[in-house]
Every structure is written in structure tokens, then in C-alpha cells.
Short mmCIF file of C-alpha atoms in Angstrom, two decimals:
data_model
loop_
_atom_site.label_atom_id
_atom_site.label_comp_id
_atom_site.label_asym_id
_atom_site.label_seq_id
_atom_site.Cartn_x
_atom_site.Cartn_y
_atom_site.Cartn_z
CA MET A 1 57.60 -116.19 103.82
CA GLN A 2 59.78 -115.06 101.69
CA LEU A 3 56.92 -116.05 99.02
CA LYS A 4 54.80 -113.70 100.35
CA LYS A 5 57.25 -111.00 100.30
CA SER A 6 58.06 -111.45 96.82
CA LEU A 7 54.31 -111.31 95.96
CA GLY A 8 54.05 -108.46 97.93
CA LEU A 9 56.82 -106.94 95.93
CA VAL A 10 55.51 -107.98 92.36
CA LEU A 11 52.03 -106.67 93.42
CA GLY A 12 53.60 -103.01 94.80
CA LEU A 13 55.49 -102.60 91.52
CA VAL A 14 52.70 -103.48 89.21
CA VAL A 15 49.96 -101.11 91.40
CA GLY A 16 52.75 -98.56 91.40
CA CYS A 17 54.07 -98.81 87.76
CA ALA A 18 49.64 -98.41 87.07
CA GLY A 19 49.54 -95.31 88.74
CA GLY A 20 52.26 -93.75 87.06
CA TYR A 21 50.51 -94.58 83.66
CA LEU A 22 47.13 -93.38 84.37
CA PHE A 23 48.61 -90.12 86.43
CA SER A 24 50.85 -89.47 83.24
CA LYS A 25 47.83 -89.97 81.17
CA SER A 26 46.12 -87.25 83.37
CA GLN A 27 48.34 -84.59 82.49
CA ARG A 28 48.33 -82.01 79.58
CA PRO A 29 51.37 -82.95 76.97
CA PRO A 30 54.03 -80.55 76.68
CA PRO A 31 52.64 -77.08 75.21
CA GLY A 32 53.22 -77.45 71.12
CA SER A 33 54.18 -81.04 71.48
CA ILE A 34 52.50 -83.03 68.86
CA GLN A 35 50.19 -84.89 71.41
CA ASP A 36 49.48 -81.17 72.59
CA ARG A 37 47.81 -80.36 68.89
CA LEU A 38 46.37 -83.81 68.51
CA GLU A 39 44.34 -83.43 71.87
CA LEU A 40 43.25 -79.82 70.87
CA ALA A 41 42.39 -80.64 67.41
CA GLU A 42 40.28 -84.06 69.02
CA GLN A 43 38.49 -81.69 71.36
CA GLU A 44 37.59 -79.30 68.61
CA ALA A 45 36.44 -81.90 66.28
CA ALA A 46 34.40 -83.22 69.20
CA LYS A 47 32.81 -79.79 69.94
CA SER A 48 32.02 -78.96 66.02
CA SER A 49 30.35 -82.20 66.08
CA ARG A 50 28.00 -81.64 68.92
CA GLU A 51 27.23 -78.29 67.72
CA ALA A 52 26.42 -80.13 63.94
CA ARG A 53 23.97 -82.09 65.68
CA ALA A 54 22.17 -79.53 67.79
CA LEU A 55 22.30 -77.50 64.50
CA LYS A 56 20.32 -80.35 62.89
CA ALA A 57 17.88 -81.04 65.04
CA TYR A 58 16.96 -77.15 65.28
CA VAL A 59 16.27 -76.98 61.22
CA GLU A 60 14.69 -80.66 61.79
CA ARG A 61 12.37 -78.66 64.01
CA ALA A 62 12.12 -75.64 62.27
CA GLU A 63 11.34 -77.42 59.14
CA GLY A 64 8.34 -78.60 60.31
CA SER A 65 6.76 -75.86 61.87
CA GLY A 66 3.67 -73.96 60.15
CA SER A 67 6.04 -70.70 59.97
CA SER A 68 8.62 -72.51 57.88
CA LYS A 69 6.20 -74.57 55.69
CA PHE A 70 4.15 -71.28 54.95
CA ARG A 71 7.32 -69.48 53.46
CA ARG A 72 8.31 -72.82 51.14
CA LEU A 73 4.50 -72.21 49.89
CA ALA A 74 5.06 -68.80 49.13
CA ARG A 75 8.51 -69.29 47.44
CA ASP A 76 6.54 -71.82 45.64
CA LEU A 77 3.96 -69.46 44.69
CA LYS A 78 6.79 -67.17 43.63
CA ASP A 79 8.71 -69.15 41.55
CA GLY A 80 5.51 -70.13 39.82
CA LYS A 81 5.48 -73.97 41.03
CA GLU A 82 2.16 -75.82 41.39
CA ILE A 83 0.63 -76.55 44.99
CA SER A 84 -2.52 -77.60 46.36
CA PHE A 85 -5.25 -77.29 48.95
CA ASP A 86 -3.67 -80.27 50.78
CA ASP A 87 -0.28 -77.98 50.89
CA ILE A 88 -2.38 -75.17 52.40
CA LEU A 89 -4.30 -76.92 54.61
CA GLY A 90 -0.79 -78.59 55.96
CA SER A 91 1.07 -75.90 56.27
CA ALA A 92 -1.96 -74.08 58.58
CA LYS A 93 -2.16 -77.34 61.13
CA PRO A 94 0.32 -76.16 63.76
CA TRP A 95 -1.78 -72.68 63.85
CA MET A 96 -5.27 -74.40 63.57
CA ARG A 97 -4.11 -76.92 66.52
CA GLN A 98 -2.78 -74.00 68.89
CA VAL A 99 -6.08 -72.08 68.54
CA ALA A 100 -7.75 -75.35 69.10
CA PRO A 101 -8.79 -74.47 72.30
CA VAL A 102 -10.19 -71.23 71.71
CA MET A 103 -12.73 -72.48 68.76
CA GLU A 104 -13.79 -75.63 71.30
CA ARG A 105 -14.72 -72.66 73.50
CA VAL A 106 -16.60 -70.92 70.79
CA ARG A 107 -18.12 -74.23 69.62
CA LYS A 108 -19.73 -74.69 72.90
CA VAL A 109 -21.23 -71.53 72.98
CA ASN A 110 -22.99 -71.17 70.13
CA GLU A 111 -24.11 -74.65 70.13
CA ALA A 112 -25.47 -74.80 73.54
CA LYS A 113 -27.42 -71.33 72.27
CA TRP A 114 -28.77 -73.48 69.00
CA VAL A 115 -29.93 -76.09 71.26
CA ASP A 116 -31.61 -73.71 74.08
CA ALA A 117 -33.28 -72.36 70.65
CA ARG A 118 -34.92 -75.27 69.49
CA VAL A 119 -35.70 -77.29 72.61
CA SER A 120 -37.64 -74.73 73.61
CA GLU A 121 -39.49 -74.64 70.22
CA TRP A 122 -40.50 -78.05 71.10
CA THR A 123 -41.34 -77.62 74.16
CA ARG A 124 -43.74 -74.71 72.90
CA ASN A 125 -45.27 -76.62 70.45
CA TYR A 126 -45.49 -80.26 72.38
CA THR A 127 -45.47 -81.70 76.03
CA LEU A 128 -41.85 -82.22 77.14
CA THR A 129 -40.98 -82.86 80.30
CA VAL A 130 -38.17 -81.76 82.13
CA ALA A 131 -36.19 -84.99 81.54
CA GLN A 132 -37.25 -85.04 77.94
CA ARG A 133 -35.51 -81.83 77.52
CA ASN A 134 -32.41 -82.79 79.43
CA GLU A 135 -32.68 -85.79 76.88
CA LEU A 136 -32.47 -83.97 74.21
CA ARG A 137 -29.79 -81.45 75.05
CA GLY A 138 -27.46 -84.18 75.98
CA HIS A 139 -28.32 -85.85 72.61
CA PHE A 140 -27.14 -82.94 70.84
CA LYS A 141 -24.37 -82.72 72.88
CA LYS A 142 -23.44 -86.31 72.15
CA ARG A 143 -23.41 -85.25 68.23
CA SER A 144 -21.74 -82.22 68.67
CA GLU A 145 -18.91 -83.64 70.54
CA GLY A 146 -18.85 -86.65 68.28
CA ASN A 147 -18.39 -84.15 65.21
CA ALA A 148 -15.39 -81.84 66.98
CA GLU A 149 -13.68 -85.11 67.87
CA ARG A 150 -13.46 -86.23 64.06
CA ILE A 151 -12.14 -82.76 62.95
CA THR A 152 -9.79 -82.52 65.83
CA GLU A 153 -8.32 -85.83 64.56
CA VAL A 154 -8.12 -84.23 61.05
CA ILE A 155 -6.14 -81.74 62.64
CA ASN A 156 -3.58 -83.65 64.51
CA SER A 157 -2.78 -85.92 61.60
CA ASP A 158 -0.05 -85.50 59.57
CA GLN A 159 -1.46 -87.39 56.56
CA SER A 160 -5.24 -86.27 56.64
CA GLY A 161 -5.59 -84.04 53.72
CA PHE A 162 -8.64 -80.85 52.13
CA VAL A 163 -10.72 -83.52 51.43
CA GLU A 164 -10.75 -85.45 55.07
CA PHE A 165 -10.89 -81.63 56.54
CA VAL A 166 -14.21 -80.94 54.25
CA GLN A 167 -15.71 -83.93 54.91
CA ALA A 168 -14.88 -83.82 58.73
CA THR A 169 -16.41 -80.41 59.09
CA GLU A 170 -19.59 -81.36 56.21
CA ASN A 171 -20.85 -83.38 59.50
CA ASP A 172 -24.20 -81.83 60.68
CA TRP A 173 -24.31 -82.33 64.44
CA ARG A 174 -27.97 -81.56 64.40
CA ASP A 175 -29.00 -84.61 61.88
CA PHE A 176 -32.82 -84.31 62.36
CA GLU A 177 -32.85 -88.39 61.40
CA GLU A 178 -31.81 -89.24 64.78
CA THR A 179 -33.43 -86.36 66.73
CA ASN A 180 -36.76 -86.93 65.30
CA ASP A 181 -36.87 -90.83 66.19
CA LEU A 182 -35.85 -89.39 69.75
CA MET A 183 -38.58 -87.15 69.54
CA GLU A 184 -41.22 -89.69 68.31
CA GLY A 185 -40.63 -91.90 71.24
CA PHE A 186 -41.81 -88.91 73.64
CA LEU A 187 -44.73 -88.06 71.92
CA LYS A 188 -48.06 -89.84 71.70
CA GLY A 189 -51.45 -89.84 70.20
CA GLU A 190 -52.30 -86.03 68.30
CA GLU A 191 -49.05 -84.79 69.07
CA LEU A 192 -46.90 -87.83 67.52
CA GLU A 193 -49.12 -87.35 64.44
CA GLN A 194 -48.96 -83.49 64.08
CA PHE A 195 -45.00 -83.57 65.14
CA LYS A 196 -45.08 -86.83 62.26
CA GLU A 197 -47.07 -84.54 59.72
CA GLU A 198 -44.76 -81.55 60.17
CA ARG A 199 -41.68 -83.23 59.40
CA LEU A 200 -42.85 -84.93 56.26
CA ALA A 201 -44.22 -82.38 55.28
CA LYS A 202 -40.57 -80.09 55.53
CA ARG A 203 -38.97 -82.89 53.77
CA VAL A 204 -41.39 -83.03 50.92
CA GLU A 205 -40.50 -79.04 50.60
CA ALA A 206 -37.07 -79.84 50.61
CA VAL A 207 -36.94 -83.10 48.30
CA GLN A 208 -39.15 -81.04 45.82
CA GLU A 209 -37.13 -77.66 45.86
CA GLU A 210 -34.00 -79.76 44.69
CA ALA A 211 -36.12 -81.69 42.05
CA ASP A 212 -37.29 -78.60 40.43
CA ARG A 213 -33.90 -77.05 40.65
CA LYS A 214 -32.19 -79.43 39.16
CA LEU A 215 -34.48 -80.57 36.34
CA GLY A 216 -34.46 -76.93 35.82
CA ARG A 217 -30.93 -76.70 35.05
CA LEU A 218 -30.96 -80.01 33.22
CA ASP A 219 -33.58 -78.07 30.72
CA GLU A 220 -31.71 -75.49 30.14
CA ILE A 221 -28.75 -77.64 28.97
CA VAL A 222 -31.18 -79.97 26.38
CA THR A 223 -34.79 -78.35 26.27
CA LEU A 224 -37.05 -81.08 27.87
CA ASN A 225 -40.31 -81.71 26.43
CA ASP A 226 -43.25 -82.30 28.80
CA GLU A 227 -43.45 -85.91 28.63
CA GLN A 228 -39.84 -85.53 30.27
CA GLN A 229 -40.13 -83.00 32.50
CA ALA A 230 -42.86 -85.44 34.38
CA GLU A 231 -40.89 -88.42 33.78
CA LEU A 232 -37.41 -86.66 35.10
CA PHE A 233 -38.99 -84.94 38.20
CA ARG A 234 -39.75 -88.16 39.69
CA VAL A 235 -36.28 -89.33 38.95
CA MET A 236 -35.22 -85.98 40.14
CA ALA A 237 -37.11 -86.76 43.24
CA ARG A 238 -35.61 -89.99 44.01
CA GLY A 239 -32.44 -88.79 43.46
CA SER A 240 -32.41 -86.01 46.42
CA GLU A 241 -31.07 -86.88 49.93
CA ASP A 242 -33.59 -85.88 51.26
CA TYR A 243 -36.36 -88.51 49.45
CA ARG A 244 -37.98 -91.75 51.12
CA PRO A 245 -40.25 -93.80 49.63
CA GLU A 246 -43.20 -92.09 52.25
CA VAL A 247 -42.34 -88.39 50.25
CA ASN A 248 -44.53 -87.76 47.54
CA PRO A 249 -44.05 -83.93 46.48
CA GLN A 250 -47.17 -82.94 44.57
CA ASP A 251 -49.14 -86.31 44.69
CA TYR A 252 -46.35 -87.88 42.87
CA ARG A 253 -46.73 -91.66 41.85
CA GLY A 254 -44.43 -94.04 40.47
CA ALA A 255 -41.58 -95.88 41.70
CA THR A 256 -40.81 -95.35 45.11
CA ALA A 257 -37.04 -96.78 45.53
CA PRO A 258 -34.33 -93.98 46.39
CA LEU A 259 -31.83 -93.98 43.50
CA ASP A 260 -27.92 -92.69 44.20
CA ARG A 261 -25.89 -90.82 41.82
CA VAL A 262 -24.93 -93.69 39.32
CA ALA A 263 -28.89 -94.85 39.02
CA ARG A 264 -30.21 -91.36 38.74
CA ASP A 265 -27.66 -90.37 35.89
CA ALA A 266 -28.64 -93.54 34.22
CA ALA A 267 -32.30 -93.33 34.45
CA ILE A 268 -31.86 -89.81 33.27
CA ASN A 269 -29.93 -90.84 30.19
CA GLY A 270 -32.28 -93.08 29.44
CA ALA A 271 -35.43 -90.66 29.41
CA LEU A 272 -33.15 -88.67 26.87
CA THR A 273 -32.93 -88.58 23.16
CA PRO A 274 -29.39 -89.44 21.92
CA ASP A 275 -28.98 -85.69 20.54
CA GLN A 276 -29.82 -84.21 24.20
CA ARG A 277 -27.43 -87.14 25.59
CA GLU A 278 -24.89 -85.69 23.59
CA ALA A 279 -25.22 -82.19 24.12
CA LEU A 280 -25.81 -83.08 28.49
CA ASN A 281 -22.16 -85.21 27.66
CA GLU A 282 -20.55 -81.88 26.08
CA HIS A 283 -21.83 -79.79 28.79
CA ARG A 284 -19.87 -82.15 31.25
CA GLU A 285 -17.07 -82.08 29.61
CA ASN A 286 -17.07 -78.28 29.25
CA GLN A 287 -17.62 -78.23 32.68
CA LEU A 288 -14.88 -80.41 33.75
CA ARG A 289 -12.40 -78.28 31.65
CA LYS A 290 -13.43 -75.41 33.05
CA VAL A 291 -12.85 -76.68 36.61
CA ALA A 292 -9.14 -77.80 35.23
CA GLU A 293 -8.59 -74.10 33.91
CA GLN A 294 -9.75 -72.80 36.90
CA TRP A 295 -7.03 -75.00 39.29
CA GLU A 296 -4.36 -73.40 36.54
CA LEU A 297 -5.49 -70.41 36.78
CA TYR A 298 -4.87 -69.85 40.03
CA GLN A 299 -1.85 -72.48 40.10
CA LEU A 300 -3.37 -74.83 42.26
CA ALA A 301 -3.14 -78.91 41.95
CA PRO A 302 -6.20 -80.19 43.10
CA PRO A 303 -6.53 -82.07 46.61
CA LYS A 304 -6.55 -86.09 46.49
CA ASP A 305 -9.26 -87.15 46.05
CA PHE A 306 -10.65 -84.43 45.17
CA ASP A 307 -13.33 -86.12 42.92
CA LEU A 308 -15.70 -87.59 45.82
CA LEU A 309 -15.99 -83.38 46.83
CA GLU A 310 -17.44 -83.11 43.63
CA GLY A 311 -21.75 -82.19 43.15
CA ASP A 312 -23.92 -82.71 39.70
CA ILE A 313 -22.31 -80.82 37.06
CA PHE A 314 -25.30 -80.56 34.98
#
């Protein structure tokens, strides 16, 4: 019994002391004392730390905004620093993301008008059922949405550059290769033959115009003789993007395999004399130098992988 009283007394003292200590810690020290000044200093330090963190977060958000990037570009231009189209596109992306919903509505309206016109034309020229017309519309819609998604991916990516943007926008959602295959599946007999002949005639015309244009540019540089004109016309035709083995501009005869850029340029060099090759190489070097001078004139650096967009330079 005595032991229980003793334990109760000890526990009471412990609890009382602890409570008293905690109560004393909850009270402010005497004004002006060292403890008081220390507490105030700690509170001010904590407040300053919170404000510094908030300010840092605000600056980081501002630095990532489009307006801030535009201001940096403007300062760099003013200071004579070199910038590139990658920088310009990067600063414009926040704005492009904001107006994307509006541009999407415009895209849908314009493309719907184009599709209606094409479907109406083909319905007038050929016998298309309602189901076939709807399938054509669905075909164009699917391709258009796929291209729009690629553009959106480029705009939403912080790593994509100017070249990726150009490549995404150059994709033609109308792409008549797949459309022609779809139409040929709809048609039969004379209508099918008529459609094929019309498509082939348009392709022949496109290939011939491209070959004549490039041959004329090459002739201005190296002065081709008649034999070279005939040989290189065939080379230019086979190097056209629209060329297919069944395409024969002006009763074309000879090899029919399509040529990529490297094979076409090799065939061109093989048909030229040493002096002509030297003149062509000199022209190419001059063209490349002019491109570099143009970039430098505007204090612009070529975007990364810009050579992927380069076309013929002769």
C-alpha cells in the first residue's frame, strides 16, 4: 500500500514537472531578452526563406513562359547574338498551344469544304454510291486527323525543332496514292479504266514538268548538248517524286527504275564532261556559300538538321 502511494507521488511529480516545462516553453520570453530576440530572428529567417522559395518558383515559371523567351530573343538580337529558327519556334510554342483550339476549328472547316468539293467532283464523273462517298469522306478525315496529331506533338514537345515542325506540316493529308487505290476499289469496267488513264496522265504531266524544269536549270549552268539533253531528261524523270515505272513522258524509253537523290546525282555526273562537272561543283559551292551568307546576314543560325530540308541546289 505504501509502495503504491510512493509511485503515485513520483508519477505526479514527473507529470507536473513536464507540464510546467511545456507551459513555460509556450510562453514568450521577456521582451528584449536574448531569448526574445533569438525567437524573433528565427521567425524572420523562416519568413524570408518562404518568400525566397516562392520568388524562385515564380521566376522559374516566368522563365518558361513564351513572353519571357521572346524578351530574351529580343535582347539577344539587340546584342548582336546569333539565334536560330529553333529558338524562334521554341519561344512561339506557348502561344501556339494557346491558339491551337481555334486553329483546329479553322482546319476542320477548311478541310471539310475541300473534301465536299472533291467528293462532289468524283461523284459527278463516276458512279459512286452514298456508302462510297461516305467512305471517301472518312478516309480523308482519318488522314487529316493523323497529320494534325503529328503537328500537335511537335508543338507540345520542348525538344522538337524547326525541321520537325516543317516536316510535320509538309505531310499532305490529301495524299492521292491511297485515295487512288480506294477509288479503284470502287470502280469497275470502263469507269475504272477512265480513272486510271486520268490519274496516269496527271502523273506523266507532273513528272515531265519537273524533269523539264530541272533540266533547264542544269543547262543554264553547264550548257548541255543535244545528246546530254536527251539522256539527262530521262534521269530527271526517274528522279522525280511522282515517277513510277509505268510513267513514260513523251514515249520515254530506257531504264525504268526510280532514282533516289544520290543515284540521280551520280547519273548526272556520269553524263557530264570533266569541265561540266567542275562547273557544276563550283555552282553548288557558290550556292552553299550564299545560303550561309544569308543566314549570317540576318544573324540567324541554321536550325539543327537543316540539311534535311535542302532541295536541289543546281
